[in-house]
Amino acid sequence: MTPVLSPMVGKILNIQVKAGDKVQEDDTIIVMEAMKMEIPVVAPGTGTVKEIKVAPGDMVDSEQVLAEIE
Amino acid sequence: MPKSRRELATKLQELKDKTQRGDEKAVAKQHAEGKLTARERIEKLLDSGSFVEEFMLAETPSTDFGMTERRKPTDGVVAGYGKIEGRTVFVFAQDFTVIAGTVGAAHAEKIAYCIETARKIGAPVIGLYDSAGARIQEGLDVTRAIGKIFYQNSITSGAVPQISAIMGPCIGVAAYSPALTDFIIMVKGTSQMFITGPSVIKEVTGEEVSMEELGGAKVHSEISGVADVVAQNDEDCLQQIRKLLAFIPSSAFQEPPRTAAADPPNRLIDDMETLVPEDGKKPYDVRKVIRRLADNDEFFELKPKWARNIVTGFARLHGRSAGFVANQPMFLAGSLDVDCSDKASRFIRFCNAFNIPIITLVDVPGYLPGTKQERAGIIRHGAKMLYAYSEASVPKITVYLRKGYGGAKQAMCTREMGADQVFVWPGVELAVMGAAGAVGVLYKKEIEQAPNPEDMRRQKLEEFTERFTGPFEAVSKQYAHDAVKPEETRMRLIQALEMLATKQEERPRKKHGLMPV
C-alpha cells in the first residue's frame, strides 16, 4: 500500500480517479489549489486506487494522506 | 645471476598481461551481479583504444593481517588517462575483482595522483566507484591516504570538472570523495552510498534497514538529493558521463565545447503559446518549454526527481552550451523552498565556475509558506540563490514567462541581481505581491465601504493589474530589455547569447566570498 501525500497546504479542487481505477506512476489523481495555482497530485507508483480519503473543498495539510494505492 | 633487460621486460609483460586478464572467478562474479569490470567500464567510457594505464603494478606495502597473500597489482583501482570525443580526461575505476576494490594506501595514492594531475593539465577527472570500503587491514595509513583524496578533490573544485559514477558500493568515509565532486551518477539497483552501514545502524539505534533502502539510487535521487543522474545500467551510466561532459569545458580557463549547429537559430516556436497556458492558475511542465527552446529538443536534466519545483540542466542554443534554471509550476506551484534553493544555487555556481551562460525561466508565485520551511531555514538556504546569482559573472539571461512575485522574483535573477538581458512575455505579471492580495491591503477601506464591495474589488483589481503588474510597467521602467513573443524566444536567446559571448566582469579582490551555506 502506497500513500498519496499532499505536497503542500491547500484545498482539494477535484478528484480525477475513483477506488478501483488503475493508475500509472505520475498520473494525476487529484487536483489541489494552493498559492493561487492548480497543483496536480500524481501517483507515486503504478497500481490500483484503493481508497480516496478527501473530497472537493477539503482543506488539507502538507503530507496528509489523500489516497492509497495498492 | 642477474636477469638481462630482455628477460626482465618479458617478466614485466607477463605480470601486466596477467593483471589485465584478471581473476576469472572474480570477473564472472562481477558479471553475474550485472556489473562490468573496471577495465570494461574504462574501455566503454573512453574513445576506443585511447586509455593509457598508470601505476598498474602498484601494490600495497602492507604485510599485516594476511595482506601478503591477498595483495595484487593495481591495488584494486585502474587509473590513467585517455580521451573522450578527442579531449584528454583522467579516469580511475575501482576494481571490485581485486581485493574487493578496498581502498588501501597505494590505491588512494593513485586516485589522488589522477585528481592532482588532471588539475595541473586542465583536464576533467572521472571516478568510477565500486568498492567494499576502506581497507582496515592497513590501519591509520588508509585514513591518511583517503584524506589526501579529499584534499585533492577540494582544492581541485572549480578548477577542472570532477564527475563521479557510483557503480557499486561506495560506503563509509569513502562516500565523501564523490560528495566533494561536481556530479554524481548512480546506477540503478547496483550502487549504494552511505556513511554508516546497516550493521552499525542496527547496533546503535536498533533500526533495521537494507543497503538499498539506506543509500540506493532511488533514495539519493529522490530524497537526499545526493545523486544528479540515475543510470539504468553500467553502459547507460558511461554514456551519460560522455553526454554530460559534452556540455562542459575541460577547465575553468576554457570555453565549453561548441557543436556545429544544425538547428536553425531563427526558428520560430509555433506551439510555445499552447505549452504555457495563459491562465496563471494552470500548471504546465516547464521542461517542455526548455526542450522547445533548445537545439534538437535536447535537455540534459540534473536531479530530475529531487526538489522538483525547480528544474536545472544543460541544453544547447545554436550549438552553444547553456545552463537552464526554471521554476516548475507542476510541483509546489513552482514556489521556492529549502531544497530547491540548494539545488539551483549549486548548479548556478557550477555554471559560473566553468563559463557556461545561465538562462533563467521565471514563473514563481513566491516562497513556500509554512512553519516547516521557516524552521528548516528558508532564510539561510534561500539566501544561497541570491548569492549564487550575484556572484556569477557569466552571461545571465532571464525570461519571465508568466509571473514573478516579491522576494522570490529577486531569487530568480532580476536585472538588479546582474541579469545581462531580461525579456518578458506579453501576459507577464510582475509585482511585489499577487495583485489580488495587494488590492485587498491597499483598498481595504474603499472595498469595505463600497455599496457593492465585490464590484469595487474587481474594479480596483483591474486598475491595479494594468497599472502596476503588466508588461508595460516592466518595459517602460527598464526592468526588462524588451517584451518578446513566446514563439520568438529561442531566436532572441540565441541573439543575446552571441552578443554576450565576450562578456567580461570583474569582482572585488578578496580570498573568497562567504556563501551562506
Coordinates of C-alpha atoms in Angstrom, one line a residue:
Chain A
M1 CA 0.0 0.0 0.0
T2 CA 1.5 3.3 -1.1
P3 CA 0.0 6.5 0.4
V4 CA -0.5 9.5 -1.9
L5 CA 0.6 12.5 0.1
S6 CA -0.4 16.1 -0.2
P7 CA 2.6 18.1 -1.4
M8 CA 1.6 21.3 0.5
V9 CA -1.1 23.0 2.4
G10 CA -4.1 23.7 0.1
K11 CA -7.7 23.0 -0.9
I12 CA -8.9 19.9 -2.9
L13 CA -10.4 21.1 -6.2
N14 CA -11.3 17.9 -7.9
I15 CA -10.6 14.2 -7.9
Q16 CA -9.7 12.5 -11.1
V17 CA -9.9 8.8 -10.2
K18 CA -12.1 6.6 -8.1
A19 CA -11.4 3.5 -6.0
G20 CA -10.6 0.5 -8.2
D21 CA -9.1 2.6 -11.0
K22 CA -5.7 1.5 -12.4
V23 CA -3.2 4.3 -12.4
Q24 CA 0.4 4.6 -13.8
E25 CA 3.2 6.4 -12.0
D26 CA 2.9 10.2 -12.4
D27 CA -0.8 10.1 -13.5
T28 CA -2.7 13.0 -12.0
I29 CA -5.0 11.6 -9.3
I30 CA -6.2 14.7 -7.5
V31 CA -6.0 18.5 -8.3
M32 CA -5.4 20.8 -5.4
E33 CA -5.4 24.6 -5.2
A34 CA -2.6 26.4 -3.4
M35 CA -0.7 29.7 -3.9
K36 CA -3.4 30.6 -6.5
M37 CA -2.4 27.7 -8.6
E38 CA -3.8 24.3 -9.5
I39 CA -1.5 21.7 -8.3
P40 CA -1.7 18.2 -9.7
V41 CA -1.1 15.4 -7.2
V42 CA 0.4 12.4 -9.1
A43 CA 0.5 8.7 -8.4
P44 CA 3.8 7.8 -6.6
G45 CA 3.7 4.4 -8.4
T46 CA 1.8 2.2 -10.7
G47 CA -1.2 0.3 -9.2
T48 CA -4.8 0.3 -8.3
V49 CA -6.5 3.1 -6.3
K50 CA -7.6 1.5 -3.0
E51 CA -9.2 4.5 -1.3
I52 CA -9.7 8.2 -1.7
K53 CA -9.6 10.0 1.6
V54 CA -10.7 13.5 0.7
A55 CA -13.4 15.3 -1.1
P56 CA -13.5 18.5 -3.2
G57 CA -13.4 21.6 -1.0
D58 CA -11.5 19.9 1.8
M59 CA -8.5 21.8 3.3
V60 CA -5.5 19.6 3.6
D61 CA -2.2 19.8 5.3
S62 CA 1.2 19.2 3.9
E63 CA 2.0 15.4 3.8
Q64 CA -1.6 14.5 4.7
V65 CA -2.6 11.1 3.1
L66 CA -5.1 11.9 0.3
A67 CA -5.4 8.4 -1.2
E68 CA -4.0 4.9 -1.0
I69 CA -2.6 3.0 -4.0
E70 CA -2.0 -0.7 -3.9
Chain B
M1 CA 72.9 -14.3 -11.9
P2 CA 71.1 -11.0 -12.6
K3 CA 68.5 -11.2 -15.3
S4 CA 69.0 -9.5 -18.7
R5 CA 66.9 -6.5 -19.7
R6 CA 65.1 -8.6 -22.2
E7 CA 64.2 -11.3 -19.5
L8 CA 63.0 -8.6 -17.2
A9 CA 60.9 -7.0 -19.9
T10 CA 59.3 -10.4 -20.6
K11 CA 58.6 -10.9 -16.9
L12 CA 57.1 -7.4 -16.5
Q13 CA 54.9 -8.0 -19.6
E14 CA 53.7 -11.3 -18.2
L15 CA 52.8 -9.6 -15.0
K16 CA 50.9 -6.9 -16.8
D17 CA 49.1 -9.4 -19.0
K18 CA 48.0 -11.4 -16.0
T19 CA 46.8 -8.2 -14.3
Q20 CA 44.8 -7.2 -17.3
R21 CA 43.2 -10.7 -17.6
G22 CA 42.2 -10.5 -14.0
D23 CA 40.9 -13.3 -11.8
E24 CA 38.5 -15.4 -13.8
K25 CA 36.2 -16.3 -10.9
A26 CA 36.0 -12.7 -9.6
V27 CA 35.3 -11.4 -13.1
A28 CA 32.5 -14.0 -13.5
K29 CA 31.0 -12.9 -10.1
Q30 CA 31.1 -9.2 -11.1
H31 CA 29.3 -10.0 -14.4
A32 CA 26.7 -12.2 -12.6
E33 CA 25.8 -9.1 -10.5
G34 CA 25.0 -7.2 -13.7
K35 CA 28.2 -5.1 -13.4
L36 CA 31.0 -4.6 -15.9
T37 CA 34.6 -4.9 -14.7
A38 CA 36.7 -1.7 -14.1
R39 CA 38.6 -2.3 -17.3
E40 CA 35.5 -2.9 -19.4
R41 CA 34.0 0.3 -17.9
I42 CA 37.0 2.4 -18.9
E43 CA 37.1 0.8 -22.4
K44 CA 33.4 1.8 -22.9
L45 CA 33.8 5.3 -21.3
L46 CA 36.8 6.4 -23.4
D47 CA 37.4 6.8 -27.1
S48 CA 38.4 3.4 -28.4
G49 CA 42.0 2.4 -27.7
S50 CA 42.8 5.8 -26.0
F51 CA 43.4 4.6 -22.5
V52 CA 47.0 4.8 -21.0
E53 CA 47.1 2.9 -17.7
E54 CA 49.4 4.2 -15.0
F55 CA 50.7 2.6 -11.8
M56 CA 49.3 -0.7 -13.0
L57 CA 51.9 -2.6 -10.9
A58 CA 51.4 -0.6 -7.7
E59 CA 50.7 -2.8 -4.7
T60 CA 50.1 -2.3 -1.0
P61 CA 53.3 -2.4 1.1
S62 CA 51.2 -3.9 4.0
T63 CA 52.0 -7.4 5.2
D64 CA 49.7 -7.4 8.2
F65 CA 46.5 -9.4 8.6
G66 CA 47.2 -11.6 5.6
M67 CA 47.8 -8.8 3.1
T68 CA 51.0 -10.5 1.9
E69 CA 48.8 -13.2 0.3
R70 CA 46.0 -11.0 -0.8
R71 CA 47.9 -8.2 -2.3
K72 CA 47.8 -7.8 -6.1
P73 CA 48.9 -5.4 -8.8
T74 CA 46.7 -2.2 -9.2
D75 CA 45.8 -2.4 -5.5
G76 CA 42.2 -2.5 -6.6
V77 CA 41.9 0.6 -8.8
V78 CA 42.6 1.0 -12.5
A79 CA 43.9 4.5 -13.2
G80 CA 45.3 6.6 -16.0
Y81 CA 44.3 8.9 -18.8
G82 CA 42.6 8.8 -22.2
K83 CA 40.2 10.7 -24.4
I84 CA 36.5 11.4 -24.7
E85 CA 35.5 12.9 -28.0
G86 CA 39.2 13.7 -28.5
R87 CA 39.6 15.6 -25.2
T88 CA 42.0 14.4 -22.6
V89 CA 40.5 13.1 -19.4
F90 CA 41.8 11.4 -16.3
V91 CA 40.0 8.4 -15.1
F92 CA 40.2 6.0 -12.1
A93 CA 38.0 2.9 -11.8
Q94 CA 37.8 0.9 -8.6
D95 CA 38.1 -2.8 -9.3
F96 CA 35.9 -5.0 -7.2
T97 CA 37.6 -8.1 -8.6
V98 CA 40.9 -7.1 -6.9
I99 CA 40.8 -7.1 -3.1
A100 CA 37.1 -6.2 -3.3
G101 CA 38.2 -2.7 -4.6
T102 CA 39.0 -1.8 -1.0
V103 CA 40.9 1.5 -0.5
G104 CA 44.4 0.9 0.7
A105 CA 47.2 3.5 0.9
A106 CA 48.6 2.6 -2.6
H107 CA 45.0 2.6 -4.1
A108 CA 44.3 6.0 -2.6
E109 CA 47.7 7.5 -3.8
K110 CA 46.7 6.5 -7.3
I111 CA 43.4 8.3 -7.0
A112 CA 44.9 11.4 -5.5
Y113 CA 47.5 11.4 -8.3
C114 CA 44.8 11.3 -11.0
I115 CA 42.9 14.3 -9.5
E116 CA 46.1 16.3 -8.9
T117 CA 47.4 15.7 -12.4
A118 CA 44.1 16.4 -14.1
R119 CA 44.1 19.8 -12.3
K120 CA 47.7 20.6 -13.4
I121 CA 47.0 19.8 -17.1
G122 CA 43.5 21.3 -17.1
A123 CA 41.5 18.1 -17.8
P124 CA 38.3 16.7 -16.4
V125 CA 38.7 13.8 -13.9
I126 CA 36.2 11.0 -13.8
G127 CA 35.9 8.5 -10.9
L128 CA 34.1 5.2 -11.2
Y129 CA 33.4 3.9 -7.7
D130 CA 32.9 0.2 -6.8
S131 CA 34.5 -0.7 -3.5
A132 CA 33.8 -2.6 -0.3
G133 CA 35.2 0.4 1.6
A134 CA 38.4 1.4 3.4
R135 CA 40.9 -1.5 3.8
I136 CA 41.0 -1.7 7.6
Q137 CA 44.0 -4.1 7.5
E138 CA 46.2 -1.2 6.7
G139 CA 45.2 0.8 9.8
L140 CA 45.8 4.5 10.1
D141 CA 47.7 4.6 6.8
V142 CA 44.4 4.2 5.0
T143 CA 42.7 7.1 6.6
R144 CA 45.7 9.3 5.9
A145 CA 45.6 8.2 2.2
I146 CA 41.9 8.9 1.9
G147 CA 42.5 12.3 3.5
K148 CA 44.8 13.1 0.6
I149 CA 41.9 12.3 -1.9
F150 CA 39.6 14.6 0.0
Y151 CA 42.2 17.4 -0.1
Q152 CA 42.8 16.9 -3.9
N153 CA 39.0 16.8 -4.6
S154 CA 38.5 20.0 -2.6
I155 CA 41.4 22.1 -4.0
T156 CA 40.5 20.9 -7.5
S157 CA 36.9 22.0 -7.1
G158 CA 36.1 24.7 -9.7
A159 CA 39.5 24.3 -11.5
V160 CA 38.6 21.2 -13.6
P161 CA 35.3 19.3 -13.7
Q162 CA 35.0 16.3 -11.5
I163 CA 32.4 13.7 -12.3
S164 CA 31.7 10.6 -10.1
A165 CA 29.9 7.5 -11.2
I166 CA 28.7 5.2 -8.4
M167 CA 28.7 1.7 -10.0
G168 CA 28.8 -0.5 -6.9
P169 CA 29.1 0.2 -3.2
C170 CA 30.7 3.5 -2.2
I171 CA 30.4 3.4 1.6
G172 CA 31.7 4.8 4.8
V173 CA 34.1 7.7 4.7
A174 CA 34.9 6.9 1.0
A175 CA 31.5 8.3 0.1
Y176 CA 32.8 11.8 0.8
S177 CA 35.1 11.7 -2.2
P178 CA 32.3 11.8 -4.8
A179 CA 30.4 14.2 -2.5
L180 CA 33.2 16.7 -3.0
T181 CA 33.0 16.4 -6.8
D182 CA 30.6 18.3 -9.1
F183 CA 28.3 15.5 -10.3
I184 CA 27.2 12.1 -9.1
I185 CA 25.7 9.5 -11.3
M186 CA 24.3 6.3 -9.7
V187 CA 23.5 3.1 -11.4
K188 CA 20.0 1.8 -10.5
G189 CA 20.0 -1.4 -8.4
T190 CA 23.7 -1.9 -8.1
S191 CA 25.0 1.2 -6.4
Q192 CA 24.8 2.3 -2.8
M193 CA 26.2 5.3 -0.9
F194 CA 26.1 5.7 2.9
I195 CA 28.3 6.8 5.8
T196 CA 27.2 4.3 8.4
G197 CA 26.1 0.9 7.2
P198 CA 23.1 -1.3 8.2
S199 CA 25.1 -3.2 10.8
V200 CA 26.3 -0.1 12.7
I201 CA 22.8 1.4 12.5
K202 CA 21.3 -1.8 13.9
E203 CA 23.8 -1.8 16.7
V204 CA 23.4 1.9 17.7
T205 CA 19.7 2.6 17.0
G206 CA 18.2 -0.9 16.6
E207 CA 16.8 0.2 13.2
E208 CA 16.8 -2.5 10.5
V209 CA 17.4 -1.3 7.0
S210 CA 18.8 -2.8 3.8
M211 CA 21.7 -1.3 1.9
E212 CA 19.4 -0.3 -1.0
E213 CA 16.8 1.4 1.3
L214 CA 19.6 3.2 3.1
G215 CA 21.5 4.5 0.2
G216 CA 20.4 3.2 -3.2
A217 CA 19.9 5.3 -6.3
K218 CA 16.2 5.9 -5.5
V219 CA 17.0 7.4 -2.1
H220 CA 19.7 9.7 -3.3
S221 CA 17.9 10.8 -6.4
E222 CA 14.5 11.5 -4.8
I223 CA 15.0 12.1 -1.1
S224 CA 18.6 13.2 -0.2
G225 CA 19.4 15.0 -3.4
V226 CA 22.9 13.5 -3.4
A227 CA 22.7 12.0 -6.9
D228 CA 22.4 14.1 -10.0
V229 CA 21.5 11.4 -12.5
V230 CA 20.3 7.8 -12.3
A231 CA 21.5 5.4 -14.9
Q232 CA 19.7 2.2 -15.9
N233 CA 22.8 0.1 -16.0
D234 CA 26.6 0.4 -16.4
E235 CA 26.5 1.1 -20.2
D236 CA 23.9 3.8 -19.8
C237 CA 26.0 5.3 -16.9
L238 CA 29.1 5.6 -19.1
Q239 CA 27.1 7.1 -21.9
Q240 CA 25.6 9.7 -19.5
I241 CA 29.1 10.7 -18.5
R242 CA 30.1 11.3 -22.1
K243 CA 26.8 13.3 -22.7
L244 CA 27.3 15.4 -19.6
L245 CA 30.9 16.2 -20.5
A246 CA 29.9 17.5 -23.9
F247 CA 28.3 20.5 -22.2
I248 CA 31.3 21.5 -20.1
P249 CA 34.8 22.7 -20.8
S250 CA 37.9 20.9 -19.7
S251 CA 38.9 23.6 -17.2
A252 CA 37.9 26.9 -15.7
F253 CA 40.1 28.6 -18.3
Q254 CA 38.3 27.2 -21.4
E255 CA 35.0 27.8 -23.0
P256 CA 32.5 24.9 -23.2
P257 CA 32.8 22.9 -26.4
R258 CA 30.6 24.3 -29.2
T259 CA 28.9 21.9 -31.6
A260 CA 28.1 22.6 -35.2
A261 CA 24.5 23.9 -35.0
A262 CA 22.2 22.0 -37.3
D263 CA 19.1 23.5 -35.7
P264 CA 18.4 27.0 -37.3
P265 CA 18.7 29.9 -34.9
N266 CA 15.8 31.9 -36.3
R267 CA 13.3 29.0 -36.0
L268 CA 10.0 30.3 -34.5
I269 CA 8.3 28.0 -32.0
D270 CA 4.7 28.0 -33.0
D271 CA 3.4 25.8 -30.2
M272 CA 5.1 27.8 -27.4
E273 CA 1.8 29.6 -26.8
T274 CA 0.0 26.4 -26.1
L275 CA 2.8 24.9 -23.9
V276 CA 2.3 27.7 -21.4
P277 CA -1.4 28.3 -20.6
E278 CA -2.3 32.0 -20.4
D279 CA -4.4 31.3 -17.3
G280 CA -1.9 31.8 -14.5
K281 CA -3.7 29.1 -12.4
K282 CA -3.0 26.3 -14.8
P283 CA 0.2 24.4 -14.3
Y284 CA 2.4 23.1 -17.2
D285 CA 5.7 21.2 -17.5
V286 CA 8.4 23.8 -17.9
R287 CA 10.8 21.1 -19.1
K288 CA 8.8 21.0 -22.3
V289 CA 9.4 24.8 -22.7
I290 CA 13.2 24.2 -22.2
R291 CA 13.2 21.4 -24.8
R292 CA 11.4 23.5 -27.4
L293 CA 13.9 26.4 -26.8
A294 CA 16.9 24.1 -27.1
D295 CA 18.6 22.7 -30.2
N296 CA 17.0 19.5 -31.4
D297 CA 14.7 19.4 -28.3
E298 CA 17.6 18.1 -26.2
F299 CA 17.8 18.8 -22.5
F300 CA 20.2 17.1 -20.0
E301 CA 18.3 17.4 -16.7
L302 CA 20.1 17.2 -13.3
K303 CA 18.4 16.0 -10.1
P304 CA 15.1 15.5 -12.1
K305 CA 13.3 13.8 -9.2
W306 CA 14.5 15.9 -6.2
A307 CA 13.3 19.4 -5.4
R308 CA 11.2 19.2 -8.5
N309 CA 9.7 22.7 -8.0
I310 CA 12.9 23.9 -9.8
V311 CA 14.4 22.5 -12.9
T312 CA 18.1 22.6 -13.7
G313 CA 20.2 21.2 -16.5
F314 CA 22.1 21.8 -19.7
A315 CA 21.0 22.4 -23.3
R316 CA 22.4 23.9 -26.4
L317 CA 21.3 27.0 -28.3
H318 CA 22.7 27.3 -31.8
G319 CA 25.5 25.0 -30.7
R320 CA 26.4 27.0 -27.5
S321 CA 26.1 25.2 -24.1
A322 CA 23.8 26.9 -21.6
G323 CA 22.6 26.1 -18.1
F324 CA 18.9 26.4 -17.5
V325 CA 17.2 27.2 -14.2
A326 CA 13.4 27.2 -14.3
N327 CA 10.5 27.3 -11.9
Q328 CA 8.4 24.2 -12.3
P329 CA 4.7 25.1 -11.8
M330 CA 3.9 21.3 -11.8
F331 CA 5.3 20.9 -8.3
L332 CA 4.5 23.1 -5.3
A333 CA 3.2 25.7 -7.7
G334 CA 6.8 26.4 -8.7
S335 CA 7.4 28.1 -5.3
L336 CA 10.8 28.3 -3.8
D337 CA 11.8 26.2 -0.8
V338 CA 14.8 25.0 1.1
D339 CA 15.7 22.0 -1.2
C340 CA 15.2 23.8 -4.5
S341 CA 17.3 26.7 -3.3
D342 CA 20.1 24.2 -2.6
K343 CA 19.7 22.6 -6.0
A344 CA 19.6 25.8 -8.0
S345 CA 22.4 27.6 -6.2
R346 CA 24.8 24.6 -6.6
F347 CA 24.0 24.4 -10.3
I348 CA 24.4 28.2 -10.8
R349 CA 27.9 28.1 -9.2
F350 CA 28.9 25.2 -11.4
C351 CA 27.9 27.1 -14.5
N352 CA 29.8 30.2 -13.3
A353 CA 32.9 28.2 -12.4
F354 CA 33.0 26.7 -15.9
N355 CA 32.0 29.6 -18.1
I356 CA 28.5 28.3 -19.0
P357 CA 25.9 31.0 -19.6
I358 CA 22.8 30.8 -17.4
I359 CA 19.3 31.1 -18.7
T360 CA 16.6 31.6 -16.1
L361 CA 12.9 31.0 -16.9
V362 CA 10.7 32.6 -14.3
D363 CA 7.1 31.7 -13.3
V364 CA 7.3 32.0 -9.5
P365 CA 4.4 32.6 -7.0
G366 CA 6.7 33.2 -4.0
Y367 CA 8.4 31.2 -1.3
L368 CA 6.6 28.2 0.0
P369 CA 4.8 29.3 3.2
G370 CA 4.7 27.4 6.4
T371 CA 6.4 26.8 9.7
K372 CA 8.2 23.8 8.3
Q373 CA 10.1 25.9 5.8
E374 CA 10.9 28.7 8.2
R375 CA 12.2 26.2 10.8
A376 CA 14.2 24.4 8.1
G377 CA 15.9 27.7 7.5
I378 CA 14.5 29.1 4.3
I379 CA 16.1 32.4 5.2
R380 CA 19.6 30.7 5.2
H381 CA 19.0 28.5 2.2
G382 CA 17.0 30.9 0.1
A383 CA 19.9 33.4 0.5
K384 CA 22.1 31.0 -1.4
M385 CA 20.2 31.7 -4.6
L386 CA 20.6 35.5 -4.2
Y387 CA 24.3 34.9 -3.5
A388 CA 25.0 32.5 -6.3
Y389 CA 23.3 34.6 -9.0
S390 CA 25.0 37.8 -7.8
E391 CA 28.4 36.1 -7.7
A392 CA 28.0 34.7 -11.2
S393 CA 29.8 36.7 -13.8
V394 CA 28.9 34.5 -16.8
P395 CA 26.3 35.8 -19.2
K396 CA 22.9 35.7 -17.4
I397 CA 19.6 35.9 -19.3
T398 CA 16.2 36.0 -17.6
V399 CA 12.9 35.3 -19.3
Y400 CA 9.6 36.0 -17.4
L401 CA 7.0 33.5 -18.8
R402 CA 4.0 34.4 -16.6
K403 CA 4.7 35.8 -13.2
G404 CA 7.3 36.9 -10.7
Y405 CA 6.3 38.0 -7.2
G406 CA 8.2 39.6 -4.4
G407 CA 11.4 38.3 -3.0
A408 CA 11.1 35.1 -5.0
K409 CA 11.4 37.2 -8.1
Q410 CA 14.8 38.5 -6.9
A411 CA 16.0 35.0 -6.2
M412 CA 15.4 34.2 -9.9
C413 CA 18.0 36.7 -11.2
T414 CA 16.4 40.1 -11.9
R415 CA 18.3 42.8 -13.8
E416 CA 19.4 44.3 -10.4
M417 CA 20.8 40.9 -9.5
G418 CA 23.0 41.2 -12.5
A419 CA 21.0 39.7 -15.4
D420 CA 22.5 41.0 -18.6
Q421 CA 19.4 40.5 -20.6
V422 CA 15.8 40.4 -19.3
F423 CA 12.8 39.5 -21.5
V424 CA 9.1 39.4 -20.6
W425 CA 6.3 37.6 -22.4
P426 CA 3.3 39.8 -23.1
G427 CA 1.0 38.3 -20.4
V428 CA 3.5 38.7 -17.6
E429 CA 2.6 39.8 -14.1
L430 CA 5.5 41.2 -12.0
A431 CA 4.8 42.6 -8.6
V432 CA 5.8 42.9 -5.0
M433 CA 2.9 40.5 -4.3
G434 CA 0.0 39.0 -6.2
A435 CA -2.5 41.6 -7.5
A436 CA -5.5 40.2 -5.5
G437 CA -3.6 40.3 -2.3
A438 CA -2.2 43.8 -2.9
V439 CA -5.6 45.2 -3.7
G440 CA -7.0 43.6 -0.5
V441 CA -4.4 45.5 1.5
L442 CA -4.3 48.8 -0.4
Y443 CA -8.0 49.3 -0.9
K444 CA -9.3 47.6 2.3
K445 CA -11.4 50.6 3.4
E446 CA -12.7 51.5 -0.1
I447 CA -13.8 48.0 -0.7
E448 CA -15.4 47.6 2.7
Q449 CA -17.3 50.9 2.5
A450 CA -18.5 50.5 -1.1
P451 CA -22.2 49.8 -1.7
N452 CA -21.1 46.7 -3.6
P453 CA -17.8 45.5 -2.2
E454 CA -17.3 42.8 -4.8
D455 CA -17.7 45.2 -7.8
M456 CA -15.3 47.6 -6.1
R457 CA -12.8 44.9 -5.6
R458 CA -13.0 43.8 -9.2
Q459 CA -12.6 47.3 -10.5
K460 CA -9.6 48.1 -8.3
L461 CA -8.0 44.7 -9.3
E462 CA -8.3 45.6 -13.0
E463 CA -6.9 49.1 -12.4
F464 CA -4.1 47.8 -10.3
T465 CA -3.2 44.9 -12.7
E466 CA -3.0 47.2 -15.7
R467 CA -1.1 50.0 -13.9
F468 CA 1.4 48.0 -12.0
T469 CA 1.9 44.5 -12.9
G470 CA 1.7 44.0 -16.7
P471 CA 4.4 44.1 -19.4
F472 CA 4.1 47.9 -19.9
E473 CA 5.4 48.7 -16.4
A474 CA 8.3 46.2 -16.9
V475 CA 9.5 47.7 -20.2
S476 CA 8.8 51.4 -19.5
K477 CA 10.8 51.3 -16.3
Q478 CA 13.6 49.2 -17.8
Y479 CA 13.0 46.1 -15.6
A480 CA 13.2 44.3 -18.9
H481 CA 15.1 45.0 -22.1
D482 CA 12.2 44.0 -24.3
A483 CA 8.9 42.2 -24.4
V484 CA 9.2 39.2 -26.7
K485 CA 6.6 36.9 -28.2
P486 CA 6.7 33.3 -26.9
E487 CA 7.4 32.0 -30.4
E488 CA 10.4 34.3 -30.8
T489 CA 12.0 33.4 -27.5
R490 CA 14.5 30.9 -28.9
M491 CA 15.7 33.4 -31.6
R492 CA 16.1 36.2 -29.0
L493 CA 18.0 34.0 -26.6
I494 CA 20.4 33.0 -29.3
Q495 CA 21.0 36.6 -30.3
A496 CA 21.6 37.6 -26.7
L497 CA 24.0 34.6 -26.1
E498 CA 26.0 35.6 -29.1
M499 CA 26.2 39.2 -28.1
L500 CA 27.2 38.2 -24.6
A501 CA 29.8 35.7 -25.6
T502 CA 32.7 38.1 -24.9
K503 CA 31.3 39.4 -21.6
Q504 CA 33.9 40.2 -19.0
E505 CA 33.0 41.3 -15.5
E506 CA 35.4 41.6 -12.6
R507 CA 34.5 41.0 -8.9
P508 CA 36.1 42.8 -5.9
R509 CA 39.5 41.3 -5.0
K510 CA 39.3 39.0 -1.9
K511 CA 40.3 35.5 -0.8
H512 CA 36.7 34.2 -1.3
G513 CA 33.2 35.3 -0.5
L514 CA 31.2 33.7 2.3
M515 CA 28.3 32.0 0.7
P516 CA 25.5 31.4 3.3
V517 CA 26.0 27.6 3.1

